[in-house]
Amino acid sequence: MHLAVSLNIAAADGQDVLDFGQISTFARQAEAAGVDMVIISDSLTSGEPSTSPFEATTLLAALATVTKKIGLVASASTLAHQPYNLARRFASLDIISHGRVGWNATLRQSPLEAANFSRPAGIPNDDFRRRAEEFIGIVQGLWRGWDADALLFDKAGGRFHDPAKTHVLDHKGEFFAVRGPLNVARSPQDMPVLAMSGLAGADLDFAAGVADVIAIEEPSPEGARATCDDLKKRVLTAGRTPDALKVLTTVFAPDLTAARLEAWLGTESCDGLIFALPADLSAINGFTDRIVPELRRRNSDRSAYYADTTLRAHLGLGDGGAQ
Amino acid sequence: MSARQMKLGLFLWATGHHIAAWRHPDAHVRAGIDIDHYIALARTAEAAKFDMVFCEDAAGLREANVNIASQTSRSIGFEPISLLSALAAQTERIGLVSTASTSYNEPYGLARMFASLDNLSGGRAGWNLVTSASPIEAANFGATGLRPHADRYARAREFATVITGLWNRRPAGHDGESFSVRDPLDIPPSPQGAPVMVQAGASDDGKDLAARTADVVFSAAQTFEEAKAFYDDLKARLTAYGRQPDDVKIMPGVAPIVAATKAEAQAKYDALQELIPDNVGVALLSSYLSISDLGRYPIDGPLPELPESEGMKSRQALVIEQARRDGLSIRDLARYFAGARGHWRIVGTAGEIADELQARFEGGAADGFNVMPSWFPGELDAFATLVVPELQRRGLFRKDYEGRTLREHLGLKRPA
């Protein structure tokens, strides 16, 4: 069973925010409990005004230097970034973290965003979705731009890399034209992990074809099982093996009674769980005091976790499509 | 310490600033994929009390010809805001300045990135505004051609207005030619109030924008006279924007090669120059002159007459003037230029280098310097252990940090 923690560091306006020390302590406690990854978001999906001390990808870079094993995933919007820039950022984070990084993408726009990114009239949801799909394809394409053996480092011969092992993308689509290649080396885990969340029914076939992780929300383990089975069928239809996608159910950690926790942990409803936490110190402390000991008890042999080096390895995912 | 103090920046660039740095026997060849390398460099600079480390950037390859590119280490590296965010957690005092483009970002998004870096570092962030002059970058952002110089600067001016408004909590709402932003920034200010604004454009448009918005200006000048002219010009432009001369720190680039004796320093420089393949040197020169076919002229002949480029007007003039003044062939110029990329090169002992820096600093041609070591880590170590103590002995440079934020290091006011 895979275990993740999702932490939204945005607080409603007027509420206290977490500082870097509190967030990094929390990440290290989750790491010590053998949690596969922490997923960081920096704005409220409700669209309410909020305050966050950090932007998620920059926070991830700092967290990468104070943790060793835990996967680090950041939410980043396709409206707030250009695909070339975002591909570079996650590729860089992946090298900084030695292969522990993922991007949490969504196909559902945040209601606040368009107006702050020079689209005062907004963007229709359907356009947003098609644009996000194109965006994700570009980012994954750019991540494949350098072959794993492209770098030669041949000082005497004067050959830094092999130009035959870099590839232009030359993407020309409905919303973007991107030539490439990326100016960041290939990821230590081949490609950063692509997680997707907040998906509508119409998004599922696309997500099943490209995502490594899909986060679902279901009130019961039985409902989660059914949704998981449906997604795995779609993965097969997309021509991938069912294990190429991990489906994790999001549960809101502060609401979990001991009985509910036992029910979720005791049922193989899916590939695993994501414990969602708000930017609240008492909620975080509640998680580390109450749930972490339970995870450690169940997961007492963490030798495999400490032997693995990358997020893909923690999640039991194959490589990201090396050719 | 009462006397005016020199400001020092460390200009980071993977294996080093010399185009053949990566081929040096002791250079760290995997620099572009090794975060520990950068952490070590930043800590060396911090131990030497540098004001800041600085990362240049381009959102694309730096060389269109893949065969040329493959003979340099410049096609891969870290995206600098991510890099500096990692360094923020591994350093305590040193400023962290990154380049980012006004052509390929949105102000609200970039405001969030730098505000976050500023908070992660406790008030040590700075943004070097560039408008991006490379057609290679343009092709990664849907553009079929580079936008004209004047258009890029119009966008940059609006970008700077919007981002400083967001950082300084001016009333929300902007609806302009290139951008619209409805809400205030959702990331609170750091202990230094707002990230430090840096610029390096040397064209007329660039200098005006710097005079209006920059706290720090990086420049490139070979001679004292060029450096002094730039310094006086930029400081004179400040009054038009109601600013004082001391509100902007001008820090020309300097590429020092230091050793115990001048002969030893010269030998180090010559050995590096020998590592530059002719085709790489000529390509680098072509790229800086924004022309694609310099390779078709005889390499031992003079630089041909060149049209004014849309990309880098001011840099081009600098390089051409250099060639004419010294009667250089294309190969001579390519090699000379490849060594320091048009910046000021000093080869000598710590005392000789300190003399030169002191002359420009006290002669009203610089407020400090952006130090560009030829290769890492060796030439940074040499500067930190030989030149910095000499500057400190002369009372020109701090022996310890007085403040905690980058604004405090630089002696800059908090933004209003």
XYZ file of C-alpha atoms in Angstrom:
739
model
C 0.000 0.000 0.000
C 1.401 3.378 -1.028
C 1.051 6.297 1.346
C 1.237 9.977 0.562
C 0.552 13.186 2.405
C -0.951 16.202 0.720
C -0.288 19.536 2.415
C -1.908 22.747 1.246
C 0.244 25.543 2.660
C -2.284 28.261 1.766
C -4.276 29.607 4.697
C -7.487 31.586 4.508
C -6.741 35.314 4.762
C -6.068 36.326 8.348
C -5.015 32.816 9.498
C -1.461 31.931 10.574
C 0.790 30.375 7.944
C 3.408 27.648 8.407
C 7.081 28.599 8.307
C 9.826 26.668 6.538
C 11.030 25.035 9.755
C 7.569 23.647 10.503
C 7.098 22.363 6.963
C 10.530 20.739 6.760
C 10.115 19.107 10.198
C 6.816 17.709 9.020
C 8.347 16.385 5.778
C 11.130 14.678 7.715
C 8.646 13.065 10.113
C 6.650 11.759 7.156
C 9.902 10.497 5.648
C 10.836 8.713 8.865
C 7.446 6.985 8.774
C 8.137 5.673 5.269
C 5.592 7.882 3.484
C 6.191 7.690 -0.276
C 5.601 11.340 -1.089
C 4.373 14.681 0.116
C 2.232 16.698 -2.286
C 2.430 20.483 -1.797
C -0.186 22.975 -2.990
C -0.074 26.726 -2.440
C -3.579 28.043 -3.093
C -7.084 27.100 -2.100
C -8.952 25.215 -4.821
C -12.189 26.855 -3.649
C -10.915 30.119 -5.084
C -11.256 31.948 -1.779
C -8.593 34.597 -1.124
C -5.703 32.974 0.711
C -2.167 33.623 1.870
C 0.789 31.341 1.391
C 4.370 32.070 2.501
C 5.822 30.094 -0.396
C 5.137 29.049 -3.963
C 5.073 25.239 -4.202
C 7.946 24.520 -6.662
C 10.410 26.870 -4.923
C 9.466 25.336 -1.573
C 10.094 21.901 -3.077
C 13.639 22.872 -4.095
C 14.424 23.895 -0.525
C 12.780 20.745 0.926
C 14.822 18.587 -1.455
C 18.023 19.698 0.284
C 16.785 18.804 3.796
C 15.249 15.377 3.024
C 16.780 12.237 1.538
C 14.166 9.684 0.560
C 10.654 11.081 0.491
C 9.080 11.956 -2.849
C 8.263 15.643 -3.356
C 5.361 16.639 -5.564
C 4.207 20.184 -6.283
C 0.974 21.432 -7.752
C 1.559 23.891 -10.575
C -1.005 25.516 -12.790
C -0.972 25.404 -16.570
C -2.238 29.002 -16.653
C 0.495 30.395 -14.403
C 3.404 28.927 -16.394
C 4.598 28.366 -19.941
C 5.231 24.683 -20.742
C 8.930 25.173 -21.530
C 9.489 26.981 -18.221
C 7.566 24.434 -16.185
C 9.313 21.490 -17.846
C 12.675 23.080 -16.985
C 11.628 23.725 -13.419
C 10.530 20.176 -12.667
C 13.492 18.689 -14.543
C 15.781 20.852 -12.395
C 13.965 19.922 -9.186
C 14.321 16.280 -10.123
C 18.096 16.613 -10.441
C 18.315 18.658 -7.217
C 16.378 15.920 -5.356
C 18.196 13.010 -7.066
C 15.023 11.773 -8.720
C 12.288 12.309 -6.117
C 10.063 14.878 -7.786
C 6.623 14.929 -9.363
C 4.231 17.444 -10.871
C 0.615 17.473 -9.699
C -1.411 18.706 -12.661
C -5.085 19.371 -12.946
C -7.467 19.890 -15.840
C -9.820 22.032 -13.749
C -9.032 25.731 -13.547
C -8.906 27.633 -10.302
C -11.574 30.359 -10.345
C -9.160 33.110 -9.259
C -6.406 32.492 -11.713
C -7.261 33.774 -15.204
C -7.863 37.335 -13.998
C -4.330 37.550 -12.621
C -2.694 36.092 -15.715
C -3.750 38.662 -18.284
C -6.990 36.924 -19.221
C -9.563 39.295 -17.747
C -12.384 37.662 -19.706
C -11.413 34.245 -18.303
C -10.934 31.086 -20.317
C -13.757 28.648 -21.074
C -13.452 25.398 -19.121
C -13.326 23.321 -22.252
C -10.509 25.443 -23.707
C -8.701 25.197 -20.387
C -8.960 21.408 -20.514
C -7.714 21.056 -24.110
C -4.947 23.549 -23.418
C -3.895 21.679 -20.262
C -3.831 18.371 -22.164
C -1.618 19.897 -24.832
C 0.553 21.481 -22.122
C 1.089 18.125 -20.358
C 2.060 16.455 -23.624
C 4.646 19.161 -24.313
C 6.140 18.924 -20.832
C 6.474 15.132 -21.043
C 7.900 15.455 -24.547
C 10.509 17.969 -23.384
C 11.446 15.667 -20.495
C 12.378 13.045 -23.102
C 14.599 15.419 -25.089
C 17.912 14.103 -23.806
C 18.724 10.384 -24.002
C 19.974 8.803 -20.795
C 23.468 8.421 -22.279
C 23.667 11.804 -24.045
C 26.222 13.356 -21.693
C 29.806 12.266 -22.501
C 31.933 14.599 -20.311
C 34.911 13.846 -22.569
C 37.373 16.596 -21.635
C 40.280 15.326 -23.721
C 38.177 14.750 -26.827
C 36.311 18.026 -26.380
C 32.919 16.287 -26.559
C 30.600 17.368 -23.767
C 27.548 15.624 -25.130
C 26.526 13.569 -28.134
C 24.375 15.789 -30.375
C 22.746 12.703 -31.921
C 21.236 11.935 -28.500
C 19.344 15.182 -28.058
C 15.986 15.664 -29.758
C 13.978 18.696 -30.769
C 10.279 18.443 -29.971
C 9.015 20.758 -32.715
C 5.531 20.809 -31.237
C 2.946 22.886 -33.079
C -0.541 22.620 -31.608
C -3.768 24.474 -30.989
C -2.412 26.557 -28.100
C 1.386 26.227 -28.160
C 4.387 26.001 -30.447
C 7.518 24.736 -28.706
C 10.698 23.759 -30.479
C 12.929 22.381 -27.695
C 15.049 20.655 -26.696
C 15.059 21.358 -22.982
C 18.243 22.927 -21.595
C 18.213 20.676 -18.544
C 19.674 17.158 -18.509
C 17.561 14.023 -18.350
C 15.933 13.186 -15.031
C 17.655 10.712 -12.673
C 14.322 8.797 -12.623
C 13.988 9.133 -16.393
C 11.022 11.494 -16.075
C 9.534 13.322 -13.107
C 6.349 11.623 -11.886
C 3.105 13.028 -13.299
C 0.298 13.058 -10.735
C -3.179 14.282 -11.592
C -5.997 15.301 -9.291
C -9.335 17.046 -9.394
C -10.393 15.104 -12.508
C -13.883 15.128 -14.001
C -15.390 12.144 -15.829
C -14.433 13.612 -19.188
C -10.761 13.773 -18.131
C -10.336 10.156 -17.126
C -9.379 8.626 -20.473
C -6.761 11.292 -21.095
C -5.366 10.950 -17.560
C -5.272 7.142 -17.805
C -3.047 7.512 -20.844
C -0.429 9.848 -19.387
C -0.503 9.969 -15.565
C 1.691 7.964 -13.192
C -0.531 8.724 -10.207
C -4.191 9.714 -10.051
C -5.692 11.035 -6.841
C -9.379 10.229 -6.357
C -11.871 11.278 -3.695
C -14.326 8.653 -2.464
C -16.185 8.517 0.863
C -15.724 4.759 1.390
C -13.152 2.051 0.627
C -15.808 0.268 -1.463
C -16.421 3.323 -3.633
C -12.692 3.767 -4.032
C -12.332 0.153 -5.176
C -14.930 0.667 -7.906
C -13.364 3.906 -9.160
C -9.944 2.318 -9.086
C -11.128 -0.668 -11.152
C -12.673 1.682 -13.687
C -9.425 3.654 -14.019
C -7.351 0.500 -14.419
C -9.609 -0.595 -17.302
C -9.027 2.749 -18.949
C -5.290 2.323 -18.492
C -5.468 -1.006 -20.336
C -7.494 0.604 -23.106
C -4.794 3.279 -23.395
C -2.274 0.523 -24.102
C -0.470 0.604 -20.771
C -0.161 -2.047 -18.075
C -2.449 -1.517 -15.052
C 0.598 -1.132 -12.794
C 1.823 1.853 -14.817
C -0.794 3.933 -12.979
C -1.167 4.147 -9.202
C -4.596 5.220 -7.993
C -4.552 6.759 -4.521
C -7.599 7.762 -2.496
C -7.538 11.113 -0.761
C -8.793 11.117 2.830
C -9.007 14.252 4.953
C -6.670 13.423 7.832
C -8.082 15.693 10.576
C -11.512 13.996 10.213
C -10.249 10.427 10.572
C -11.458 8.597 13.663
C -9.443 5.574 14.780
C -12.126 3.304 13.308
C -12.116 5.100 9.942
C -8.330 5.006 9.829
C -8.422 1.283 10.540
C -11.017 0.782 7.799
C -8.925 2.609 5.198
C -5.617 1.052 6.189
C -7.111 -2.410 6.532
C -8.690 -2.555 3.060
C -6.771 -2.875 -0.170
C -9.309 -0.581 -1.783
C -6.802 0.698 -4.270
C -3.066 1.344 -4.613
C -2.940 3.480 -1.497
C -3.963 6.581 0.380
C -3.258 10.291 0.413
C -3.730 11.955 3.793
C -4.821 15.529 3.092
C -3.809 18.244 5.548
C -4.544 21.975 5.721
C -1.975 24.669 6.578
C -2.650 24.334 10.262
C -0.085 23.445 12.902
C -2.534 21.531 15.106
C -3.683 19.436 12.121
C -0.068 18.655 11.233
C 0.769 17.799 14.822
C -2.367 15.655 15.001
C -1.148 13.740 11.975
C 2.359 13.172 13.288
C 1.109 12.286 16.805
C -1.804 10.064 15.874
C -1.423 8.681 12.354
C 2.344 8.486 11.878
C 2.844 5.991 14.777
C 0.154 3.808 13.224
C 1.873 3.944 9.837
C 5.223 3.137 11.425
C 3.727 0.181 13.275
C 2.226 -1.264 10.100
C 5.203 -0.435 8.012
C 7.939 -1.522 10.420
C 10.265 -2.863 7.746
C 11.272 0.194 5.773
C 14.495 -1.273 4.382
C 13.134 -1.311 0.824
C 12.142 2.350 1.124
C 15.589 3.311 2.310
C 17.248 1.242 -0.407
C 15.228 2.900 -3.175
C 16.517 6.143 -4.497
C 13.740 7.581 -6.652
C 10.051 8.379 -6.344
C 9.329 6.053 -9.277
C 11.001 3.248 -7.341
C 8.992 4.016 -4.172
C 5.783 3.860 -6.178
C 6.719 0.730 -8.076
C 6.499 2.537 -11.393
C 8.549 1.573 -14.392
C 10.828 4.033 -16.111
C 9.299 7.069 -17.698
C 9.581 5.838 -21.256
C 13.269 5.554 -22.055
C 13.870 4.726 -25.649
C 33.540 50.591 9.145
C 32.992 54.069 7.788
C 34.690 54.146 4.384
C 32.590 53.285 1.333
C 32.623 49.523 0.817
C 32.918 47.634 -2.439
C 30.045 45.264 -3.329
C 30.939 41.817 -4.649
C 28.750 39.386 -6.552
C 29.704 35.861 -7.564
C 28.464 35.183 -11.080
C 27.717 31.444 -11.135
C 27.902 29.549 -14.391
C 28.154 25.739 -14.256
C 31.744 24.785 -15.033
C 32.965 28.407 -15.249
C 32.882 31.531 -17.393
C 35.612 30.545 -19.776
C 34.098 28.749 -22.756
C 36.585 25.874 -22.356
C 36.334 25.806 -18.543
C 34.796 22.350 -18.529
C 37.893 20.928 -20.247
C 40.235 22.173 -17.512
C 41.740 19.108 -15.805
C 40.493 20.196 -12.357
C 37.141 21.678 -13.388
C 34.042 19.870 -12.111
C 32.685 18.564 -15.391
C 29.332 17.406 -13.960
C 28.594 20.851 -12.484
C 25.373 21.255 -14.477
C 23.800 18.198 -12.848
C 25.305 18.446 -9.362
C 23.503 20.506 -6.723
C 26.264 19.835 -4.180
C 28.702 21.664 -6.480
C 26.555 24.801 -6.317
C 26.033 24.506 -2.566
C 29.819 24.368 -2.138
C 30.351 27.426 -4.394
C 27.692 29.452 -2.563
C 29.232 28.548 0.802
C 32.688 29.550 -0.417
C 31.291 32.918 -1.519
C 29.428 33.310 1.768
C 32.553 32.535 3.809
C 34.309 35.259 1.755
C 31.412 37.659 2.626
C 30.239 38.242 -0.954
C 27.040 40.284 -1.197
C 25.373 37.816 -3.533
C 25.552 34.934 -5.937
C 24.026 35.592 -9.341
C 22.643 33.231 -11.997
C 22.304 34.206 -15.616
C 19.613 32.430 -17.637
C 18.192 31.624 -21.033
C 15.039 29.618 -21.692
C 16.622 27.622 -24.474
C 19.909 26.347 -25.820
C 22.612 28.982 -26.193
C 23.898 27.811 -29.538
C 21.848 26.832 -32.575
C 24.572 24.715 -34.182
C 24.348 21.374 -32.382
C 27.919 20.403 -33.206
C 29.273 23.605 -31.700
C 26.947 23.253 -28.718
C 28.156 19.722 -28.058
C 31.724 21.007 -27.615
C 30.676 23.292 -24.750
C 29.026 22.571 -21.385
C 26.357 25.236 -21.842
C 23.430 23.240 -23.215
C 22.419 21.897 -19.812
C 22.107 23.437 -16.375
C 19.646 24.119 -13.577
C 16.677 26.444 -13.959
C 18.012 29.221 -11.693
C 15.020 30.037 -9.479
C 14.863 26.360 -8.500
C 18.622 26.316 -7.993
C 18.608 29.402 -5.760
C 15.627 28.087 -3.762
C 17.729 25.025 -2.953
C 20.682 27.261 -2.035
C 18.395 29.344 0.225
C 18.025 26.340 2.529
C 21.789 25.706 2.549
C 23.122 29.238 3.172
C 22.493 31.868 5.855
C 23.515 35.316 4.713
C 24.463 35.604 1.063
C 22.115 37.257 -1.453
C 20.519 35.075 -4.161
C 19.897 36.789 -7.494
C 18.355 35.090 -10.509
C 17.685 36.192 -14.038
C 14.169 35.811 -15.443
C 12.636 37.025 -18.687
C 9.857 39.584 -19.052
C 9.101 38.183 -22.500
C 8.291 34.619 -21.408
C 6.698 35.080 -17.983
C 3.624 36.753 -16.515
C 4.186 39.320 -13.743
C 1.816 37.688 -11.230
C 3.521 34.306 -11.639
C 7.058 35.675 -11.457
C 6.119 37.890 -8.493
C 5.071 34.718 -6.644
C 8.303 32.842 -7.499
C 10.597 35.610 -6.284
C 8.460 36.458 -3.249
C 8.693 32.792 -2.299
C 12.479 32.739 -2.785
C 12.636 35.931 -0.727
C 10.714 34.277 2.125
C 12.663 31.006 1.913
C 15.907 32.965 2.261
C 14.740 35.419 4.932
C 15.017 38.434 2.604
C 17.981 37.625 0.377
C 16.401 37.425 -3.106
C 16.928 39.556 -6.179
C 15.569 39.513 -9.724
C 17.682 40.343 -12.766
C 15.238 41.565 -15.399
C 16.045 40.528 -18.984
C 13.960 40.931 -22.125
C 15.528 37.878 -23.892
C 17.240 38.620 -27.198
C 17.695 35.076 -28.507
C 15.637 33.640 -31.390
C 16.375 30.161 -29.945
C 14.418 31.119 -26.847
C 11.632 32.699 -28.893
C 11.064 29.378 -30.697
C 10.294 27.707 -27.356
C 7.439 30.147 -26.739
C 5.419 30.002 -29.877
C 7.085 32.977 -31.519
C 8.084 32.713 -35.147
C 10.575 35.521 -34.784
C 12.174 37.694 -32.175
C 10.135 40.736 -31.224
C 11.741 44.107 -32.034
C 13.955 45.668 -29.372
C 11.567 48.560 -28.640
C 8.546 46.244 -28.225
C 10.427 44.016 -25.813
C 11.333 47.021 -23.689
C 7.772 48.374 -23.692
C 6.620 45.028 -22.319
C 9.503 44.996 -19.824
C 8.592 48.473 -18.528
C 5.012 47.424 -17.937
C 6.173 44.140 -16.373
C 8.458 46.014 -13.926
C 5.641 48.394 -12.961
C 3.245 45.531 -12.262
C 5.667 43.298 -10.353
C 6.963 46.079 -8.086
C 3.365 47.133 -7.458
C 2.546 43.577 -6.353
C 5.648 43.265 -4.139
C 5.208 46.687 -2.563
C 1.498 46.242 -1.833
C 0.402 49.120 -3.985
C -3.359 49.103 -4.637
C -4.326 46.043 -6.655
C -5.565 46.035 -10.194
C -3.733 46.574 -13.460
C -5.142 46.569 -16.961
C -2.460 47.462 -19.491
C -1.121 46.866 -22.967
C 0.516 43.472 -22.266
C -0.779 42.420 -18.845
C -3.783 42.492 -16.583
C -3.787 41.556 -12.905
C -6.819 41.773 -10.630
C -5.732 40.704 -7.132
C -3.012 41.623 -4.656
C -0.127 39.169 -4.283
C -1.048 36.206 -2.058
C 2.501 35.818 -0.658
C 3.461 38.132 2.235
C 6.607 40.314 2.104
C 9.982 39.110 3.409
C 12.153 40.928 5.982
C 13.682 43.045 3.183
C 10.270 44.203 1.973
C 10.689 43.197 -1.674
C 13.286 41.405 -3.814
C 16.176 43.543 -5.064
C 15.762 44.683 -8.692
C 18.759 44.051 -10.953
C 19.340 44.880 -14.603
C 22.095 44.490 -17.151
C 20.777 46.056 -20.347
C 23.298 48.520 -21.759
C 21.250 49.945 -24.640
C 19.552 53.317 -24.306
C 16.213 51.631 -23.517
C 17.967 49.340 -21.058
C 19.714 52.153 -19.216
C 16.499 54.155 -18.920
C 14.607 51.196 -17.542
C 17.442 50.560 -15.087
C 17.454 54.209 -13.989
C 13.748 53.984 -13.330
C 13.529 50.620 -11.552
C 16.869 48.934 -10.750
C 18.668 48.731 -7.412
C 21.726 47.072 -8.976
C 23.094 47.289 -12.517
C 25.501 44.757 -13.991
C 27.573 46.043 -16.881
C 30.383 45.038 -19.223
C 33.293 47.423 -19.763
C 36.817 46.705 -20.922
C 38.525 49.989 -20.125
C 38.343 52.448 -17.262
C 36.986 55.091 -19.651
C 34.145 52.846 -20.862
C 33.290 51.880 -17.294
C 33.367 55.507 -16.137
C 31.234 56.679 -19.068
C 28.613 54.018 -18.358
C 28.651 54.795 -14.630
C 28.252 58.549 -15.113
C 25.583 58.101 -17.775
C 23.460 55.794 -15.648
C 23.799 57.805 -12.438
C 22.879 60.972 -14.343
C 19.685 59.356 -15.597
C 18.492 58.761 -12.016
C 17.525 62.373 -11.334
C 14.845 62.225 -14.026
C 13.121 59.586 -11.891
C 13.586 61.414 -8.578
C 16.314 59.056 -7.386
C 19.685 59.634 -5.692
C 23.006 58.401 -7.145
C 23.462 55.990 -4.242
C 20.076 54.358 -4.865
C 21.646 52.236 -7.633
C 24.804 50.135 -7.288
C 26.717 49.652 -10.525
C 28.691 46.413 -10.647
C 30.674 45.708 -13.826
C 31.668 42.137 -14.608
C 35.288 41.182 -14.030
C 37.010 37.958 -15.056
C 40.136 37.696 -12.907
C 42.880 35.106 -13.164
C 44.967 35.297 -10.025
C 48.129 33.525 -8.910
C 51.128 34.123 -6.669
C 53.086 35.660 -9.568
C 51.994 37.400 -12.751
C 53.842 34.819 -14.861
C 51.980 32.020 -13.132
C 48.639 33.763 -13.681
C 49.468 34.327 -17.357
C 50.396 30.648 -17.743
C 47.021 29.637 -16.254
C 45.235 31.910 -18.705
C 47.235 30.690 -21.721
C 46.534 27.062 -20.837
C 42.791 27.766 -20.789
C 42.919 29.641 -24.107
C 44.594 26.617 -25.721
C 41.539 24.516 -24.861
C 39.175 26.598 -27.066
C 38.447 24.931 -30.433
C 38.500 27.572 -33.246
C 34.980 26.741 -34.410
C 33.619 27.157 -30.871
C 35.319 30.510 -30.363
C 34.044 31.853 -33.684
C 30.532 30.571 -32.982
C 30.449 32.244 -29.576
C 31.588 35.498 -31.133
C 28.958 35.165 -33.879
C 26.277 34.611 -31.287
C 27.282 37.712 -29.343
C 27.333 39.753 -32.532
C 23.911 38.263 -33.399
C 25.067 37.112 -36.847
C 24.953 33.501 -37.904
C 27.699 33.209 -40.512
C 30.926 34.690 -39.151
C 32.499 31.301 -39.909
C 32.519 32.052 -43.673
C 35.090 34.851 -43.296
C 38.827 34.038 -43.176
C 39.693 33.301 -39.555
C 42.997 35.168 -39.762
C 41.380 38.227 -41.376
C 39.698 41.228 -39.760
C 36.101 41.402 -38.564
C 33.841 42.284 -41.564
C 31.526 45.301 -41.633
C 28.383 44.315 -39.748
C 24.813 45.584 -39.731
C 23.373 46.733 -36.395
C 21.629 43.779 -34.754
C 18.139 43.685 -33.301
C 19.282 41.415 -30.491
C 22.103 43.002 -28.572
C 22.844 46.461 -29.833
C 25.120 47.640 -27.069
C 27.185 44.466 -26.688
C 27.812 44.377 -30.412
C 29.240 47.885 -30.384
C 31.528 46.932 -27.514
C 32.975 43.920 -29.322
C 33.468 45.758 -32.606
C 35.212 48.628 -30.895
C 37.533 46.180 -29.167
C 38.507 44.552 -32.485
C 39.162 47.827 -34.284
C 41.117 49.271 -31.405
C 43.485 46.322 -31.114
C 43.651 45.370 -34.813
C 42.508 41.833 -34.017
C 41.808 38.985 -36.465
C 38.624 36.973 -36.112
C 40.570 34.199 -34.358
C 42.277 36.653 -32.007
C 39.009 38.298 -31.143
C 37.172 34.996 -30.807
C 39.760 33.670 -28.371
C 40.012 36.897 -26.443
C 36.266 37.205 -26.284
C 35.627 33.543 -25.419
C 37.825 33.979 -22.370
C 35.622 36.570 -20.666
C 32.607 37.002 -22.993
C 33.264 40.702 -23.501
C 33.838 41.404 -19.827
C 36.938 42.880 -18.247
C 39.776 40.364 -17.856
C 42.604 40.913 -15.352
C 45.487 38.471 -15.172
C 47.884 39.012 -12.274
C 48.721 38.754 -8.603
C 46.239 39.515 -5.832
C 47.895 42.907 -5.346
C 47.676 43.764 -9.059
C 44.040 42.706 -9.266
C 43.175 44.628 -6.090
C 44.920 47.697 -7.568
C 42.781 47.558 -10.692
C 39.532 47.021 -8.786
C 40.427 49.803 -6.352
C 41.192 52.222 -9.200
C 37.752 51.722 -10.764
C 35.975 51.688 -7.415
C 37.631 54.873 -6.156
C 37.743 56.496 -9.583
C 33.963 56.638 -9.850
C 33.595 53.846 -12.399
C 32.079 51.109 -10.180
C 30.299 50.532 -6.859
C 31.465 46.937 -6.853
C 32.076 44.010 -9.175
C 30.364 40.928 -10.450
C 33.143 38.332 -10.260
C 33.267 35.784 -13.082
C 35.715 32.969 -12.245
C 37.131 31.283 -15.327
C 36.503 27.805 -14.000
C 34.980 26.282 -10.877
C 35.870 25.670 -8.194
C 39.562 26.549 -8.649
C 39.408 30.181 -9.777
C 36.726 31.044 -7.207
C 38.878 29.522 -4.467
C 41.865 31.545 -5.726
C 39.871 34.804 -5.705
C 38.389 34.087 -2.257
C 41.702 33.180 -0.647
C 44.009 35.662 -2.421
C 42.083 38.724 -3.635
C 39.339 39.080 -0.995
C 41.794 39.239 1.962
C 43.803 41.858 0.069
C 40.658 43.973 -0.452
C 39.795 43.543 3.228
C 43.335 44.554 4.287
C 42.908 47.752 2.284
C 39.609 48.498 4.019
C 37.698 48.199 0.731
C 35.573 45.172 1.550
C 33.736 43.928 4.651
C 35.308 41.376 6.980
C 31.879 40.224 8.130
C 28.257 40.776 7.236
C 26.644 43.699 9.027
C 23.074 42.781 8.079
C 20.936 39.773 7.249
C 19.144 40.785 4.073
C 20.464 41.503 0.591
C 19.201 45.089 0.834
C 21.182 45.516 4.038
C 24.342 44.084 2.433
C 24.009 46.481 -0.491
C 23.071 49.502 1.616
C 19.746 49.897 -0.169
C 16.634 51.464 1.235
C 13.573 49.340 1.802
C 11.081 49.956 -0.980
C 8.382 52.509 -0.189
